[in-house]
PDB file of C-alpha atoms in Angstrom:
ATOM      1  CA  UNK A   1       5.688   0.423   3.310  1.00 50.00           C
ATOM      2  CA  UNK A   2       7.526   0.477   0.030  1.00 54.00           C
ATOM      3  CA  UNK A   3       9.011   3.668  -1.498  1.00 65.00           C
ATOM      4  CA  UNK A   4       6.669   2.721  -4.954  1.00 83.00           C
ATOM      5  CA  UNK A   5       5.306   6.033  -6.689  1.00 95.00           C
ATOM      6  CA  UNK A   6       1.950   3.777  -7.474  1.00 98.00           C
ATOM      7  CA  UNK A   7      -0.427   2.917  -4.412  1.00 98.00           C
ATOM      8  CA  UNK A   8      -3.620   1.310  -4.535  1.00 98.00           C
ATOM      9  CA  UNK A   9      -6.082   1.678  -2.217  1.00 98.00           C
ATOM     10  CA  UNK A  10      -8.668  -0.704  -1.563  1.00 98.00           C
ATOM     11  CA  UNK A  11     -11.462   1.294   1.115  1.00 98.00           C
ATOM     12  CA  UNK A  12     -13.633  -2.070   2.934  1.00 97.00           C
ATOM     13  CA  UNK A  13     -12.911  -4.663   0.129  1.00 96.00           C
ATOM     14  CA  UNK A  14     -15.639  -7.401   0.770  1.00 95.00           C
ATOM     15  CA  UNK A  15     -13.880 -10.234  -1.510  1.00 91.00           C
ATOM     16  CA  UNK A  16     -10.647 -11.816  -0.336  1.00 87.00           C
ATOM     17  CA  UNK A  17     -10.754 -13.256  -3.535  1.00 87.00           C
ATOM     18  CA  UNK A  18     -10.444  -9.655  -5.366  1.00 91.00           C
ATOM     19  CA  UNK A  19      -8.356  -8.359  -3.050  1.00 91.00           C
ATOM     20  CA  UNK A  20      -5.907 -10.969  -3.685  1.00 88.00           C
ATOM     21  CA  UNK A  21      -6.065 -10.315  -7.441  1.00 89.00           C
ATOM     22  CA  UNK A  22      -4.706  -6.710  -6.879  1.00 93.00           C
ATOM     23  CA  UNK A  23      -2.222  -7.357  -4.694  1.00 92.00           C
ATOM     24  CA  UNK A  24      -0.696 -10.049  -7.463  1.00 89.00           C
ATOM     25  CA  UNK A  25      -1.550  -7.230 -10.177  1.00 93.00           C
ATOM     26  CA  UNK A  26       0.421  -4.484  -7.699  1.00 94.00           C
ATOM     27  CA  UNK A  27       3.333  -6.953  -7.299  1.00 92.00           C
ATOM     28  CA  UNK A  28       3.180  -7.562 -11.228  1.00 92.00           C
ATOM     29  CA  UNK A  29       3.231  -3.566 -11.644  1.00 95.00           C
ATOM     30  CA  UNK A  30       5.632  -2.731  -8.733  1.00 95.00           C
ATOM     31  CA  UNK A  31       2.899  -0.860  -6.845  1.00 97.00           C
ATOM     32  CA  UNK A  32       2.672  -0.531  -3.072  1.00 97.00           C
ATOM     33  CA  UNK A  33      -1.386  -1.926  -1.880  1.00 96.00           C
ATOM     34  CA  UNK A  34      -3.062  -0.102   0.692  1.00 98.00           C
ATOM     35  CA  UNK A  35      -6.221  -1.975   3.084  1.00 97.00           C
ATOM     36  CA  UNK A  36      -8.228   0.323   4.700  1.00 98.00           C
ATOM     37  CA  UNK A  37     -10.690  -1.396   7.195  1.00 97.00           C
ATOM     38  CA  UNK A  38     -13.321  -2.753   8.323  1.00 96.00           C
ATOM     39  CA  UNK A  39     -12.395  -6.002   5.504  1.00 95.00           C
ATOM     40  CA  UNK A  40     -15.032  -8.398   4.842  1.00 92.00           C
ATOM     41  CA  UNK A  41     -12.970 -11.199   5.795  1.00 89.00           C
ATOM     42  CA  UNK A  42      -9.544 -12.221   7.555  1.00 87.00           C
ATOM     43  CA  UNK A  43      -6.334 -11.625   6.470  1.00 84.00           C
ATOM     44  CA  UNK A  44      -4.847 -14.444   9.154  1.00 78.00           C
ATOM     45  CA  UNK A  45      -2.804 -16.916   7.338  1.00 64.00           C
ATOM     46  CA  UNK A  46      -5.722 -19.827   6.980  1.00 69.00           C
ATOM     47  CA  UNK A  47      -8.304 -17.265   5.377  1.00 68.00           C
ATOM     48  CA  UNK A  48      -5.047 -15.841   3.031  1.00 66.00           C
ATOM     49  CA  UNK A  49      -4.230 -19.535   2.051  1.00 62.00           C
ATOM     50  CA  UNK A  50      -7.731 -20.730   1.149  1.00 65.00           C
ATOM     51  CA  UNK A  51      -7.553 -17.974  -1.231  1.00 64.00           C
ATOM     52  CA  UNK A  52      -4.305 -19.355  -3.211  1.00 56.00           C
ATOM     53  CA  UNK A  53      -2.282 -15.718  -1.941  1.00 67.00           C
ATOM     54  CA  UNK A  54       1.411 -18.071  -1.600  1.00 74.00           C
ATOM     55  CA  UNK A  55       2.627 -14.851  -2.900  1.00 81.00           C
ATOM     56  CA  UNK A  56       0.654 -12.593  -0.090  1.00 81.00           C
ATOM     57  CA  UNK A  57       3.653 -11.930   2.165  1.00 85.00           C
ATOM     58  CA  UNK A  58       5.424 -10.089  -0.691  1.00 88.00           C
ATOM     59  CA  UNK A  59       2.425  -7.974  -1.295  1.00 90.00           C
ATOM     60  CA  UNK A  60       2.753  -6.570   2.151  1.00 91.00           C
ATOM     61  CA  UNK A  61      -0.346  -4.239   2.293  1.00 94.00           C
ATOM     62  CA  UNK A  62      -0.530  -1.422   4.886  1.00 97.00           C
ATOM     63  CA  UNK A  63      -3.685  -2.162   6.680  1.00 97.00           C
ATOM     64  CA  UNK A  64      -5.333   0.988   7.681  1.00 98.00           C
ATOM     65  CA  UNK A  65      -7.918   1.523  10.333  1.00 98.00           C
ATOM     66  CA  UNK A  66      -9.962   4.012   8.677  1.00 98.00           C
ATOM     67  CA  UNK A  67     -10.135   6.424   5.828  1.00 97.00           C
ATOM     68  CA  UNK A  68      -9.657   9.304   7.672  1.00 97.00           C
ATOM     69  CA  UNK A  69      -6.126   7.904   8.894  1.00 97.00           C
ATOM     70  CA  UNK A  70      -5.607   7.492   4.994  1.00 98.00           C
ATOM     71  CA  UNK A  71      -6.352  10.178   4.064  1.00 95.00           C
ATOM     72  CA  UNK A  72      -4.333  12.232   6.280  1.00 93.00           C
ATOM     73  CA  UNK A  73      -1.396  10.462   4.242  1.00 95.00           C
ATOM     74  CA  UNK A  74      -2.201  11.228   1.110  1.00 94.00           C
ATOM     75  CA  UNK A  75      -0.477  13.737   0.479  1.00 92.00           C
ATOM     76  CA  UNK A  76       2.659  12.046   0.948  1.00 96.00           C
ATOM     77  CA  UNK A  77       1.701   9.009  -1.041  1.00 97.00           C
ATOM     78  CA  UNK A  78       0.597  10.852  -4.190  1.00 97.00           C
ATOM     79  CA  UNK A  79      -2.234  12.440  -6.275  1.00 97.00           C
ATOM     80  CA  UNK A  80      -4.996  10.790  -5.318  1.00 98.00           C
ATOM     81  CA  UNK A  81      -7.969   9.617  -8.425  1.00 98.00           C
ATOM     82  CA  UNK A  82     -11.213   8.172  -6.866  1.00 98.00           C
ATOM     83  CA  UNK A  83     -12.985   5.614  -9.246  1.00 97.00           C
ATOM     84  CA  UNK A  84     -16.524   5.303  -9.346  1.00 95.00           C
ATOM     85  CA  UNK A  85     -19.061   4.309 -12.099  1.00 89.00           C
ATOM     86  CA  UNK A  86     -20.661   7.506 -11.624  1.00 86.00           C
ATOM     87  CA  UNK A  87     -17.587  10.198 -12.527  1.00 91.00           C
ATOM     88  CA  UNK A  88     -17.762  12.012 -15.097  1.00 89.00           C
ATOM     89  CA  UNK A  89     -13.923  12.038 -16.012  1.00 94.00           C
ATOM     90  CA  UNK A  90     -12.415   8.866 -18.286  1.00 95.00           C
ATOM     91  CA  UNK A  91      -9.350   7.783 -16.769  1.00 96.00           C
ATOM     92  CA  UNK A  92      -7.658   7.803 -20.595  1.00 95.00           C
ATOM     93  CA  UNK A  93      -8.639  11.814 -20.029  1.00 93.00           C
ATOM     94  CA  UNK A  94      -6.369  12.147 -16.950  1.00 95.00           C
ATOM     95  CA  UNK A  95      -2.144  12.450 -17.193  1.00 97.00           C
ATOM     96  CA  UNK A  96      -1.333  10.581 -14.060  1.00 97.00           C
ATOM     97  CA  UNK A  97       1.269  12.412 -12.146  1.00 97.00           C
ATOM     98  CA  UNK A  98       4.381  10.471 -10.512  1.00 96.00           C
ATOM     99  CA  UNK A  99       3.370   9.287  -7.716  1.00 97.00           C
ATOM    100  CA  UNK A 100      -0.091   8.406  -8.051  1.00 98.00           C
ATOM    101  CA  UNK A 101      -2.683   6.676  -5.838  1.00 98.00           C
ATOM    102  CA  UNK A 102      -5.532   4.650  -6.962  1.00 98.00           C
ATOM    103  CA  UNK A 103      -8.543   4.487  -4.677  1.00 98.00           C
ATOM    104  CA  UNK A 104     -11.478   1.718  -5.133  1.00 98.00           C
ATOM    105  CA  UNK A 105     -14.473   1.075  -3.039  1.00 97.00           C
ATOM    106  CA  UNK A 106     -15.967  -1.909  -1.647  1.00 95.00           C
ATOM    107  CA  UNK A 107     -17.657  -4.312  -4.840  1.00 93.00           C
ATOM    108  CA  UNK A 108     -20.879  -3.961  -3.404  1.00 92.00           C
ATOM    109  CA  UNK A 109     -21.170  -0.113  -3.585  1.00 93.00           C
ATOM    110  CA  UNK A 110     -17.839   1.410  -4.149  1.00 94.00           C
ATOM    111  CA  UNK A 111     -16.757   4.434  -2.552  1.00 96.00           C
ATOM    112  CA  UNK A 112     -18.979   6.247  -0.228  1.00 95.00           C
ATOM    113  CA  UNK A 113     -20.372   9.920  -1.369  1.00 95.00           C
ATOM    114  CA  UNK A 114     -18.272  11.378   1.664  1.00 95.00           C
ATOM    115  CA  UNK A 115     -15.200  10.280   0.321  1.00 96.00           C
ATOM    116  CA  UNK A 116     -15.448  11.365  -3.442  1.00 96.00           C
ATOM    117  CA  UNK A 117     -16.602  14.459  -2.774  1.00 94.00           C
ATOM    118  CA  UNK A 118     -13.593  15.177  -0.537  1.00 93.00           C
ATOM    119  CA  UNK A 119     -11.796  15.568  -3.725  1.00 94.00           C
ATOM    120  CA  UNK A 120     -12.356  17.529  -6.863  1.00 95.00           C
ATOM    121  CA  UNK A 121     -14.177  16.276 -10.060  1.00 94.00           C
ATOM    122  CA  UNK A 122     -11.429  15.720 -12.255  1.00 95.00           C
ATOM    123  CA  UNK A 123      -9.858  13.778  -9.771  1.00 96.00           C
ATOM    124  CA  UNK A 124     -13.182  11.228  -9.753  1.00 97.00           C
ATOM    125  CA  UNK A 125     -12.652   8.807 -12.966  1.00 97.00           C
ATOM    126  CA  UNK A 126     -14.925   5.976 -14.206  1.00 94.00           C
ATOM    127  CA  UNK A 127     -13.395   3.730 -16.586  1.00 92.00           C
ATOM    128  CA  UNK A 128     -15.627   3.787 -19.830  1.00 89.00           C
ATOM    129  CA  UNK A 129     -18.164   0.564 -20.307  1.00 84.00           C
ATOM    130  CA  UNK A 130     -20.276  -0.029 -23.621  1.00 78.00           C
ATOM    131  CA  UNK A 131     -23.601   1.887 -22.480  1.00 73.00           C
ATOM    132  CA  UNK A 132     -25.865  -0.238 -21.129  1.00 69.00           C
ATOM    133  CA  UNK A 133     -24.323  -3.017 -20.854  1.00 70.00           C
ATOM    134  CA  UNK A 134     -23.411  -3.898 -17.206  1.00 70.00           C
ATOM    135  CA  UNK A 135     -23.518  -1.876 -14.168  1.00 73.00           C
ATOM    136  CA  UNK A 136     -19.690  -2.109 -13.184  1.00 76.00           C
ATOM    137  CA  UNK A 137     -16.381  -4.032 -14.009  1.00 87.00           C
ATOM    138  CA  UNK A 138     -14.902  -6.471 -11.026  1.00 91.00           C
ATOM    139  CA  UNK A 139     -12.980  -4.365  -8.640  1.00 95.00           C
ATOM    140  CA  UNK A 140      -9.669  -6.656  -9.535  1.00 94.00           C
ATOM    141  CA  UNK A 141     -10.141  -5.827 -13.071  1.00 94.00           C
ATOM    142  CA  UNK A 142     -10.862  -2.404 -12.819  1.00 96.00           C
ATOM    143  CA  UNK A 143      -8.070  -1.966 -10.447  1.00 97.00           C
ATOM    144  CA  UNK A 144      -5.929  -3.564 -13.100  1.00 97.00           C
ATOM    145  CA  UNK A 145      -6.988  -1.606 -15.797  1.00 97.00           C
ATOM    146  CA  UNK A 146      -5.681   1.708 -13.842  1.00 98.00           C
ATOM    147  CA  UNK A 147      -2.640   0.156 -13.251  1.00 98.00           C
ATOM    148  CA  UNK A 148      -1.644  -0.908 -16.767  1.00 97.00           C
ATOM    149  CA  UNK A 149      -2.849   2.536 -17.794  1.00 97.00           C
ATOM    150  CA  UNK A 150      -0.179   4.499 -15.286  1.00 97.00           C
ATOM    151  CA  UNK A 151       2.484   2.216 -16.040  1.00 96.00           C
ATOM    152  CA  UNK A 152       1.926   2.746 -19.905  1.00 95.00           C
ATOM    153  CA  UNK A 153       1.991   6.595 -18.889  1.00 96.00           C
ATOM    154  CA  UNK A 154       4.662   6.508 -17.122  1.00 95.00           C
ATOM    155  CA  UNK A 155       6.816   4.630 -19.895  1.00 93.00           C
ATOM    156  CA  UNK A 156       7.024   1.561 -18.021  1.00 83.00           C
ATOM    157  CA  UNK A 157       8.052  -1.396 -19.757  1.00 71.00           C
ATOM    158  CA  UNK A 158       8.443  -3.918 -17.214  1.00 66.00           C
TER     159      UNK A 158
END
């Protein structure tokens, strides 16, 4: 693992595809990516290069087996913000503390009610969508929106 102050935590991605999206966005953003399994799909080197990851063994994700092994960690990762569509917390209403971690759920149903409510409410933040409009953002673009937002925090320039 990296000695980054941004992790991002990805709890049973389904979609190599967006999984491979954040890791380029973490490399992008200097941010450590975190796997925490089951995966819904392989990340041996024939499943990683049908997805177009050349870049993959830079990302170097720490593949955990489960959430609880996570989350034991936490603490010495970062502050840890939870996004679902459901929170009731903006994540432009949050100052995100150095270091941070990022935790997204699965793109089917994102993060399992044992897991956010584990952690307090303002630490549970939706990004804000036109009402009505769609259901939920694409976990690579949401997880790039958070990203972007932390670095700008932080004063990041690139």
């Amino acid at each position: 693992m990296n000695s980054a102050a941004l992790h991002v935590v990805l709890v049973h991605p389904e979609i190599h595809w967006n999984t491979g999206n954040v890791g380029r966005t973490c490399l992008a953003v200097g941010a450590q990516l975190h796997l925490v399994e089951p995966l819904g799909f392989s990340l041996d080197e024939k499943q990683v290069r049908r997805a177009g990851l050349d870049y993959w063994p830079r990302v170097a994700p720490v593949v955990w087996p489960s959430w609880q092994a996570l989350e034991g960690q936490l603490p010495a990762l970062g502050t840890p913000f939870l996004f679902a569509t459901g929170a009731s917390h903006s994540f432009w209403q949050v100052q995100f503390p150095n270091p941070s971690v990022l935790v997204f759920g699965r793109e089917s149903v994102g993060l399992p009610p044992e897991i956010l409510d584990g952690h307090p409410a303002r630490q549970r933040l939706q990004i804000p969508m036109h009402a009505g409009a769609i259901r939920s953002l694409n976990l690579s673009t949401s997880a790039a929106l958070a990203m972007y937002e932390v670095r700008r925090q932080w004063g990041w320039a690139g």
